[in-house]
Amino acid sequence: MAPVVGLLERLNKGEKVVVAEGYLFNFEKRCYLKAGPYVPTVVLEHPDLVKQLHEEFVRAGSDVVLAFTYYGNRQKMNLIDRAQDLEELNRSALRIARKCADETGTLMAGNISNTNAYNPADPNNRENLKGIFKEQIQWAVEEGADFIVAETFMVFDEAMIALESIKEYGQGLPCVVTLALMHNPAEDGEERTVDGVKVTEAMKRLEASGADVIGLNCVRGPETTVGIMEKVKKSGVKAHLAAVPVPYRTNEKAPIFMLLKDPKTGKRVFPLNLDCFMCTTDDIFEFGRRCDEIGISYIGVCCGNTAHYTRTLCESIGRTPPASKYSPNMNLHCVFGDEDHTHKYRKEQSEKLQRQKE
């Protein structure tokens, strides 16, 4: 197998990098992970299923095997009284991802995320957070990660602490830093982080602090992600840009999926009843085309992702991953196919029924 080309080498050559995310929601829907705490214990309890999902995503076209360590940090493990399993969970996830990446010729990324432990009133908070990030970053380095993803930061200051930690403990690995931009517009209408930093300013500061890839992930669907990233692109940042939305139809009135309400009952659908807002594959295809037009080079789908979304995203930028062998061909459908095939099918069925009567 030819040597795997690194993340920055690909991006610097103008290539797109597709990353499949969404492991938490995927395993929750399959009843292997508990909604609420969302701790990735499936890594320890059913590692074979984690490997299988990695393989499905790669087959659908993902260039990256993202180690399933999202929410596998010390704060989360303490929440479910399993701190003693912290290192085993992280190293196991990283090894599963590394093995899959080696077998498929893809990149393997370590993953750190928002901690839910950010507390600016605590004078020790920065060092506490760095300690949480440090151990996950060091395990990722030791287990052979090709780069580090730091994601889903609603608070800009926490994102900066994560970036600082990667720079300090990441042994020079490239890093992707993405914000989860809640609905918090400034006076001029520009969205900002929970701690009040406008998104364009946040991206410039992440770039200046050494992030290699910057952008948005999670909480916003394609429609309410792409417009913001277009503004970021026009703001003059030079770093590679990332867009990894959730596959739900967020909109102007409900720009994040936490605000979506069931059109039938009026009740909030997040997080357990989001299905009525799922994107179509056409939505994902259009998202991929828009990213291509804008110049966003690191693209993917976050919470709610499945292999057919990743396949569609790849096809939107002109790729034909192995899973494209089974892309739809409605010309062969018995009802919705072209006239010749439909006529042939109906004729065969009519003849079969006639024989049965005889």
C-alpha positions as semicolon CSV with decimal commas, in nm:
position;residue;x (nm);y (nm);z (nm)
1;M;0,000;0,000;0,000
2;A;0,132;0,345;-0,095
3;P;0,227;0,584;0,188
4;V;-0,070;0,780;0,318
5;V;-0,057;1,151;0,230
6;G;-0,096;1,374;0,536
7;L;-0,382;1,611;0,610
8;L;-0,201;1,936;0,539
9;E;-0,026;1,797;0,233
10;R;-0,366;1,718;0,084
11;L;-0,523;2,048;0,177
12;N;-0,223;2,249;0,062
13;K;-0,248;2,081;-0,279
14;G;-0,609;2,195;-0,307
15;E;-0,765;1,857;-0,231
16;K;-1,082;1,810;-0,031
17;V;-1,077;1,602;0,286
18;V;-1,402;1,429;0,385
19;V;-1,450;1,326;0,747
20;A;-1,735;1,109;0,874
21;E;-1,845;1,195;1,227
22;G;-2,164;1,127;1,423
23;Y;-2,064;0,825;1,630
24;L;-2,255;0,926;1,945
25;F;-2,596;0,958;1,780
26;N;-2,534;0,655;1,562
27;F;-2,470;0,423;1,855
28;E;-2,748;0,578;2,061
29;K;-2,996;0,498;1,784
30;R;-2,865;0,143;1,771
31;C;-2,915;0,112;2,150
32;Y;-2,548;0,077;2,242
33;L;-2,505;0,419;2,406
34;K;-2,712;0,614;2,658
35;A;-2,859;0,952;2,562
36;G;-2,798;1,217;2,826
37;P;-2,442;1,145;2,941
38;Y;-2,344;1,037;2,585
39;V;-2,023;0,872;2,707
40;P;-1,868;0,639;2,444
41;T;-1,860;0,325;2,661
42;V;-1,946;0,122;2,349
43;V;-1,572;0,133;2,278
44;L;-1,515;-0,097;2,576
45;E;-1,836;-0,299;2,558
46;H;-1,866;-0,358;2,182
47;P;-1,535;-0,269;2,014
48;D;-1,626;-0,483;1,714
49;L;-1,918;-0,251;1,638
50;V;-1,696;0,057;1,658
51;K;-1,456;-0,100;1,410
52;Q;-1,746;-0,191;1,184
53;L;-1,878;0,166;1,180
54;H;-1,530;0,300;1,102
55;E;-1,515;0,059;0,808
56;E;-1,862;0,158;0,686
57;F;-1,769;0,526;0,689
58;V;-1,442;0,463;0,503
59;R;-1,627;0,251;0,247
60;A;-1,867;0,543;0,204
61;G;-1,571;0,769;0,126
62;S;-1,438;0,916;0,450
63;D;-1,070;1,008;0,424
64;V;-1,039;1,003;0,801
65;V;-1,098;0,747;1,072
66;L;-1,187;0,962;1,372
67;A;-1,108;0,784;1,698
68;F;-1,424;0,758;1,906
69;T;-1,300;0,950;2,210
70;Y;-1,555;1,232;2,186
71;Y;-1,689;1,288;2,540
72;G;-1,442;1,024;2,656
73;N;-1,272;1,277;2,882
74;R;-1,214;1,271;3,258
75;Q;-1,509;1,497;3,340
76;K;-1,751;1,273;3,152
77;M;-1,608;0,951;3,290
78;N;-1,641;1,091;3,642
79;L;-2,005;1,169;3,566
80;I;-2,082;0,798;3,517
81;D;-1,840;0,680;3,789
82;R;-1,601;0,514;3,546
83;A;-1,289;0,727;3,580
84;Q;-1,089;0,409;3,632
85;D;-1,164;0,315;3,270
86;L;-1,056;0,648;3,122
87;E;-0,719;0,549;2,979
88;E;-0,837;0,209;2,861
89;L;-1,130;0,366;2,675
90;N;-0,912;0,625;2,504
91;R;-0,632;0,391;2,408
92;S;-0,876;0,126;2,288
93;A;-1,061;0,377;2,068
94;L;-0,736;0,506;1,926
95;R;-0,606;0,157;1,854
96;I;-0,929;0,052;1,683
97;A;-0,912;0,365;1,467
98;R;-0,541;0,322;1,394
99;K;-0,590;-0,039;1,285
100;C;-0,878;0,055;1,054
101;A;-0,683;0,346;0,905
102;D;-0,381;0,124;0,842
103;E;-0,597;-0,140;0,674
104;T;-0,777;0,110;0,452
105;G;-0,503;0,361;0,372
106;T;-0,678;0,650;0,544
107;L;-0,580;0,906;0,806
108;M;-0,642;0,854;1,177
109;A;-0,738;1,150;1,395
110;G;-0,736;1,182;1,770
111;N;-1,033;1,369;1,913
112;I;-1,089;1,607;2,203
113;S;-1,405;1,806;2,265
114;N;-1,593;2,046;2,486
115;T;-1,576;1,929;2,846
116;N;-1,883;2,081;3,014
117;A;-1,636;2,174;3,287
118;Y;-1,558;2,528;3,172
119;N;-1,598;2,770;3,462
120;P;-1,435;3,113;3,425
121;A;-1,515;3,192;3,790
122;D;-1,275;2,920;3,902
123;P;-0,916;3,054;3,914
124;N;-0,787;2,700;3,852
125;N;-1,017;2,635;3,557
126;R;-0,762;2,686;3,282
127;E;-0,516;2,443;3,435
128;N;-0,792;2,192;3,511
129;L;-0,908;2,199;3,149
130;K;-0,552;2,171;3,019
131;G;-0,509;1,865;3,236
132;I;-0,819;1,705;3,084
133;F;-0,703;1,784;2,730
134;K;-0,340;1,693;2,799
135;E;-0,399;1,327;2,878
136;Q;-0,623;1,270;2,575
137;I;-0,377;1,448;2,346
138;Q;-0,080;1,254;2,479
139;W;-0,260;0,922;2,438
140;A;-0,347;1,019;2,082
141;V;0,017;1,100;2,006
142;E;0,138;0,776;2,163
143;E;-0,116;0,570;1,967
144;G;-0,009;0,718;1,634
145;A;-0,269;0,980;1,545
146;D;-0,199;1,168;1,221
147;F;-0,367;1,484;1,347
148;I;-0,588;1,607;1,631
149;V;-0,947;1,726;1,604
150;A;-1,071;1,965;1,876
151;E;-1,440;2,023;1,826
152;T;-1,784;2,137;1,941
153;F;-1,666;2,433;2,146
154;M;-1,952;2,667;2,228
155;V;-1,724;2,884;2,441
156;F;-1,439;3,046;2,250
157;D;-1,208;3,059;2,551
158;E;-1,237;2,683;2,596
159;A;-1,150;2,635;2,228
160;M;-0,840;2,846;2,280
161;I;-0,740;2,638;2,583
162;A;-0,782;2,323;2,374
163;L;-0,570;2,470;2,095
164;E;-0,304;2,579;2,343
165;S;-0,299;2,225;2,483
166;I;-0,255;2,071;2,137
167;K;0,031;2,306;2,064
168;E;0,195;2,220;2,396
169;Y;0,139;1,844;2,409
170;G;0,063;1,740;2,051
171;Q;0,421;1,690;1,936
172;G;0,367;1,912;1,632
173;L;0,066;1,726;1,493
174;P;-0,167;1,931;1,271
175;C;-0,488;2,039;1,439
176;V;-0,846;2,105;1,335
177;V;-1,043;2,335;1,567
178;T;-1,417;2,379;1,516
179;L;-1,677;2,576;1,709
180;A;-2,036;2,476;1,780
181;L;-2,196;2,813;1,719
182;M;-2,506;2,856;1,930
183;H;-2,767;3,116;1,829
184;N;-2,622;3,429;1,988
185;P;-2,623;3,720;1,739
186;A;-2,442;4,045;1,810
187;E;-2,603;4,387;1,758
188;D;-2,500;4,387;1,394
189;G;-2,654;4,043;1,339
190;E;-2,326;3,851;1,323
191;E;-2,336;3,530;1,523
192;R;-2,099;3,499;1,817
193;T;-1,982;3,238;2,066
194;V;-2,144;3,193;2,406
195;D;-1,876;3,415;2,560
196;G;-1,947;3,692;2,311
197;V;-1,675;3,663;2,044
198;K;-1,801;3,728;1,690
199;V;-1,748;3,427;1,467
200;T;-1,520;3,601;1,217
201;E;-1,305;3,738;1,501
202;A;-1,297;3,396;1,665
203;M;-1,171;3,235;1,345
204;K;-0,901;3,497;1,298
205;R;-0,780;3,446;1,654
206;L;-0,773;3,068;1,617
207;E;-0,574;3,108;1,297
208;A;-0,330;3,349;1,462
209;S;-0,280;3,102;1,748
210;G;-0,175;2,824;1,515
211;A;-0,484;2,623;1,422
212;D;-0,430;2,460;1,082
213;V;-0,799;2,409;0,998
214;I;-1,080;2,619;1,146
215;G;-1,455;2,620;1,113
216;L;-1,786;2,498;1,249
217;N;-1,920;2,160;1,350
218;C;-2,238;2,027;1,509
219;V;-2,558;2,209;1,629
220;R;-2,629;2,375;1,291
221;G;-2,757;2,198;0,982
222;P;-2,619;2,256;0,632
223;E;-2,844;2,556;0,559
224;T;-2,741;2,755;0,868
225;T;-2,376;2,651;0,854
226;V;-2,283;2,734;0,496
227;G;-2,388;3,101;0,509
228;I;-2,173;3,169;0,814
229;M;-1,874;2,989;0,665
230;E;-1,910;3,197;0,350
231;K;-1,876;3,510;0,567
232;V;-1,572;3,358;0,735
233;K;-1,416;3,291;0,394
234;K;-1,476;3,651;0,288
235;S;-1,329;3,784;0,614
236;G;-0,978;3,716;0,489
237;V;-0,864;3,419;0,697
238;K;-0,599;3,211;0,524
239;A;-0,630;2,886;0,719
240;H;-0,809;2,591;0,566
241;L;-1,181;2,599;0,647
242;A;-1,401;2,326;0,790
243;A;-1,777;2,270;0,778
244;V;-1,918;1,965;0,956
245;P;-2,290;2,029;1,018
246;V;-2,555;1,801;1,163
247;P;-2,788;1,644;0,902
248;Y;-3,100;1,820;1,026
249;R;-3,302;2,093;0,856
250;T;-3,225;2,389;1,075
251;N;-3,354;2,719;0,942
252;E;-3,360;3,094;0,998
253;K;-3,611;3,068;1,283
254;A;-3,436;2,771;1,441
255;P;-3,070;2,796;1,332
256;I;-2,954;2,528;1,580
257;F;-3,113;2,188;1,625
258;M;-3,181;2,250;1,994
259;L;-3,448;2,501;1,885
260;L;-3,637;2,280;1,641
261;K;-3,998;2,201;1,735
262;D;-4,216;1,919;1,614
263;P;-4,459;2,061;1,353
264;K;-4,724;1,821;1,482
265;T;-4,697;1,870;1,861
266;G;-4,503;2,195;1,898
267;K;-4,267;2,022;2,142
268;R;-3,890;2,051;2,130
269;V;-3,744;1,757;1,937
270;F;-3,384;1,768;2,059
271;P;-3,228;1,527;2,125
272;L;-3,451;1,220;2,099
273;N;-3,713;1,313;1,837
274;L;-3,509;1,487;1,569
275;D;-3,608;1,238;1,301
276;C;-3,884;1,458;1,159
277;F;-3,615;1,714;1,061
278;M;-3,367;1,477;0,896
279;C;-3,198;1,610;0,584
280;T;-3,252;1,438;0,254
281;T;-2,956;1,315;0,055
282;D;-3,035;1,598;-0,188
283;D;-2,977;1,843;0,100
284;I;-2,637;1,688;0,168
285;F;-2,547;1,689;-0,200
286;E;-2,632;2,060;-0,221
287;F;-2,426;2,125;0,094
288;G;-2,124;1,961;-0,068
289;R;-2,167;2,165;-0,385
290;R;-2,192;2,491;-0,186
291;C;-1,878;2,407;0,012
292;D;-1,698;2,342;-0,315
293;E;-1,810;2,678;-0,455
294;I;-1,711;2,870;-0,141
295;G;-1,374;2,700;-0,106
296;I;-1,428;2,497;0,211
297;S;-1,189;2,204;0,192
298;Y;-1,251;2,001;0,511
299;I;-1,608;1,876;0,503
300;G;-1,818;1,618;0,680
301;V;-2,138;1,537;0,863
302;C;-2,171;1,536;1,242
303;C;-2,437;1,404;1,487
304;G;-2,700;1,207;1,295
305;N;-2,462;1,101;1,019
306;T;-2,493;0,765;0,848
307;A;-2,293;0,607;0,567
308;H;-2,537;0,715;0,295
309;Y;-2,488;1,082;0,389
310;T;-2,110;1,046;0,371
311;R;-2,139;0,869;0,036
312;T;-2,363;1,148;-0,097
313;L;-2,121;1,413;0,025
314;C;-1,836;1,241;-0,157
315;E;-2,042;1,211;-0,475
316;S;-2,123;1,583;-0,455
317;I;-1,755;1,661;-0,507
318;G;-1,714;1,413;-0,790
319;R;-1,594;1,105;-0,605
320;T;-1,715;0,747;-0,640
321;P;-1,628;0,563;-0,317
322;P;-1,679;0,185;-0,297
323;A;-2,027;0,239;-0,150
324;S;-2,130;0,415;-0,473
325;K;-2,174;0,066;-0,618
326;Y;-2,509;0,075;-0,440
327;S;-2,608;0,434;-0,510
328;P;-2,973;0,460;-0,621
329;N;-3,073;0,379;-0,977
330;M;-3,441;0,455;-0,996
331;N;-3,452;0,374;-1,367
332;L;-3,475;0,012;-1,257
333;H;-3,754;0,067;-1,005
334;C;-4,076;-0,124;-1,067
335;V;-4,296;0,185;-1,022
336;F;-4,074;0,488;-1,065
337;G;-3,835;0,352;-1,326
338;D;-3,823;0,446;-1,692
339;E;-4,110;0,337;-1,913
340;D;-3,942;0,034;-2,069
341;H;-3,837;-0,123;-1,741
342;T;-4,168;-0,043;-1,574
343;H;-4,363;-0,188;-1,866
344;K;-4,152;-0,505;-1,864
345;Y;-4,202;-0,552;-1,489
346;R;-4,577;-0,502;-1,508
347;K;-4,603;-0,740;-1,804
348;E;-4,412;-1,010;-1,614
349;Q;-4,633;-0,966;-1,308
350;S;-4,948;-0,977;-1,520
351;E;-4,834;-1,299;-1,686
352;K;-4,744;-1,451;-1,349
353;L;-5,088;-1,373;-1,208
354;Q;-5,252;-1,515;-1,515
355;R;-5,060;-1,842;-1,479
356;Q;-5,165;-1,864;-1,115
357;K;-5,530;-1,829;-1,212
358;E;-5,498;-2,102;-1,471
